[in-house]
């Protein structure tokens, strides 16, 4: 029976339909109740209108069978009550009254149907059935509506509370929908963008990319497309923010796709009717990434590229130079005196100095060059395509002169110099590491000569890389293993032929390589800071040995000792030196210390104090390799200098050109004018000797008289010279 179906259909209450039967005639009421109970309905009865209203207020029914003519309260009044109380229960009027007005009145009040008494039971049951069907459908509809509404609200909530901007575009790329995030993130009102093309908020730099992606996705229908695109923010002056935007094409027969895949229906040509997309603000992530990237490849103090970026660029430059058969220059720059500033004025000032140095260095280089901070006070400079070494020389000179100007750090005026080593590809190396290392080696050659200057790497400096490592290791052991030796080269009085002094020169008796000369290990020793210890050892050893000679009758013999810049710069230089002399019981007036001009010029004010103090103790001071550095007359007046040692390069050219001789002439006459002692170094021939004698140069040192020899041989030579003065 149909009724069962209704009942089974769940009747919204999920089991039996519940019917209220209202009639004031008890007999009829009971017969209706029984009939309906027999049909499986749940039934309640009300004998009269008042009781009906009471039950309707307290219970919920699916259907009311309502009599019209009732003594206490008629059916119309019950219906009015229901309207008033908003009780929507479907009502079938079952009445003896069949006047048109009564029927129409009942129907107008919302009755579902009207049956006249005496009713035909079949007709009544069929009317109840269809009324309940309607009730069920209405309830299902209402429930569906409410579920839809809830679902819509949920989706709206999800879309609006999404952290991303959600949008829809039509086929032309104009906005048809935007969630409210567009306002909080970019500052646009939704209404002002609806109907506008997406290009109106895309940053001009990314328009082309956005167009490409939009065109691709709307023509190929190939699923989602994602890309990073910058959008203009309205609220912050159209500054761009970074977004990760994902586009999904909207097809007009989206459902058919799944069916096609399941091979249920033949493929239908789908059409893209718009785009759905999300835009996620990744600005903070981008900025963090950029910062991390910057940090990974830059030095944060000077904001210059760091070692990693420098090596990367050098690698590229080498590859390009290989193709173009061009040159590449790598310069290694090390600041002189930076440590002094850092130690005396503090690290904050040291940092400021590095920043100022970086700015000045940047002014010396071109856009295509790479200047990097390599670490500490070391900088590297890459000149990616040079036509000749002269280009690098020009830059090196420029850098040196730029850094010569004093730096103002607060109220302090600070002077720093720079030592530059230059390695040119391919002559000085073909790989990144070779070039950097060789520039570094060349730089240490500048340092070992007293700093401030530049030097190109040459093969003679090369202690090849693997040798270099083993050399460094051996060098560290050499002092402990007692492998260093002091050799003495005689210094002769040109007129008498007598040995008046000796220069102590260090040698390294290497267990495998034999006798190693200082040119091969001093730069590395300077670099590794072992030079202080080595020079100190030379001083002690020479003092002890020569003290023996002095005690044995050579009381005027002069001992000349070379000093490393590392030793001289030390704040306790004077104190340490005097302590050493006391330790060796060496008479200070027999000692001459040899310094290069650059060592003196690096810190002139300090030098005046240190050297004056040594001179007061009777020590003598010689300027070694004179003529190759500043050759400034100024410091000669300020400092207690006793001797100038004319560099051997000027002596060796005496025979060749008059020019060089002119320099020697000038130096000798200047020394005479300043009442300074003068020693000519590197005299190898009789002609050189004669020329120097003519000039009035009193003291000579060079292979012509003898090389540096171990102490016993040197002593023999001294004795011989005293016995029958040497042939001059
Ligand atoms: P320097 O002080 O100018 O020493 C003179 C150098 O010239 C020595 O080379 C010596 O052997 C070389 N020489 C002397 N006469 C002639 C000559 O007639 N012709 C030529 N061609 N060369 C001559 P050496 O011993 O190889 O020393 C090189 C440099 O190493 C020295 O130059 C000095 O700056 C440094 N040095 C040597 N021993 C020490 C040391 O104990 N401490 C420090 N700090 N430096 C040292
Ligand atoms: Mg010397
Ligand atoms: Mg010299």
XYZ file of C-alpha atoms and ligand atoms in Angstrom, residues 594 624-625 645 647-648 681, ligand 3:
8
model
C 118.609 46.337 9.606
C 118.350 47.929 4.277
C 117.744 47.875 0.511
C 122.618 50.061 2.741
C 120.307 48.115 -2.593
C 122.246 45.656 -4.709
C 125.390 45.710 -1.034
Mg 119.683 44.222 1.527
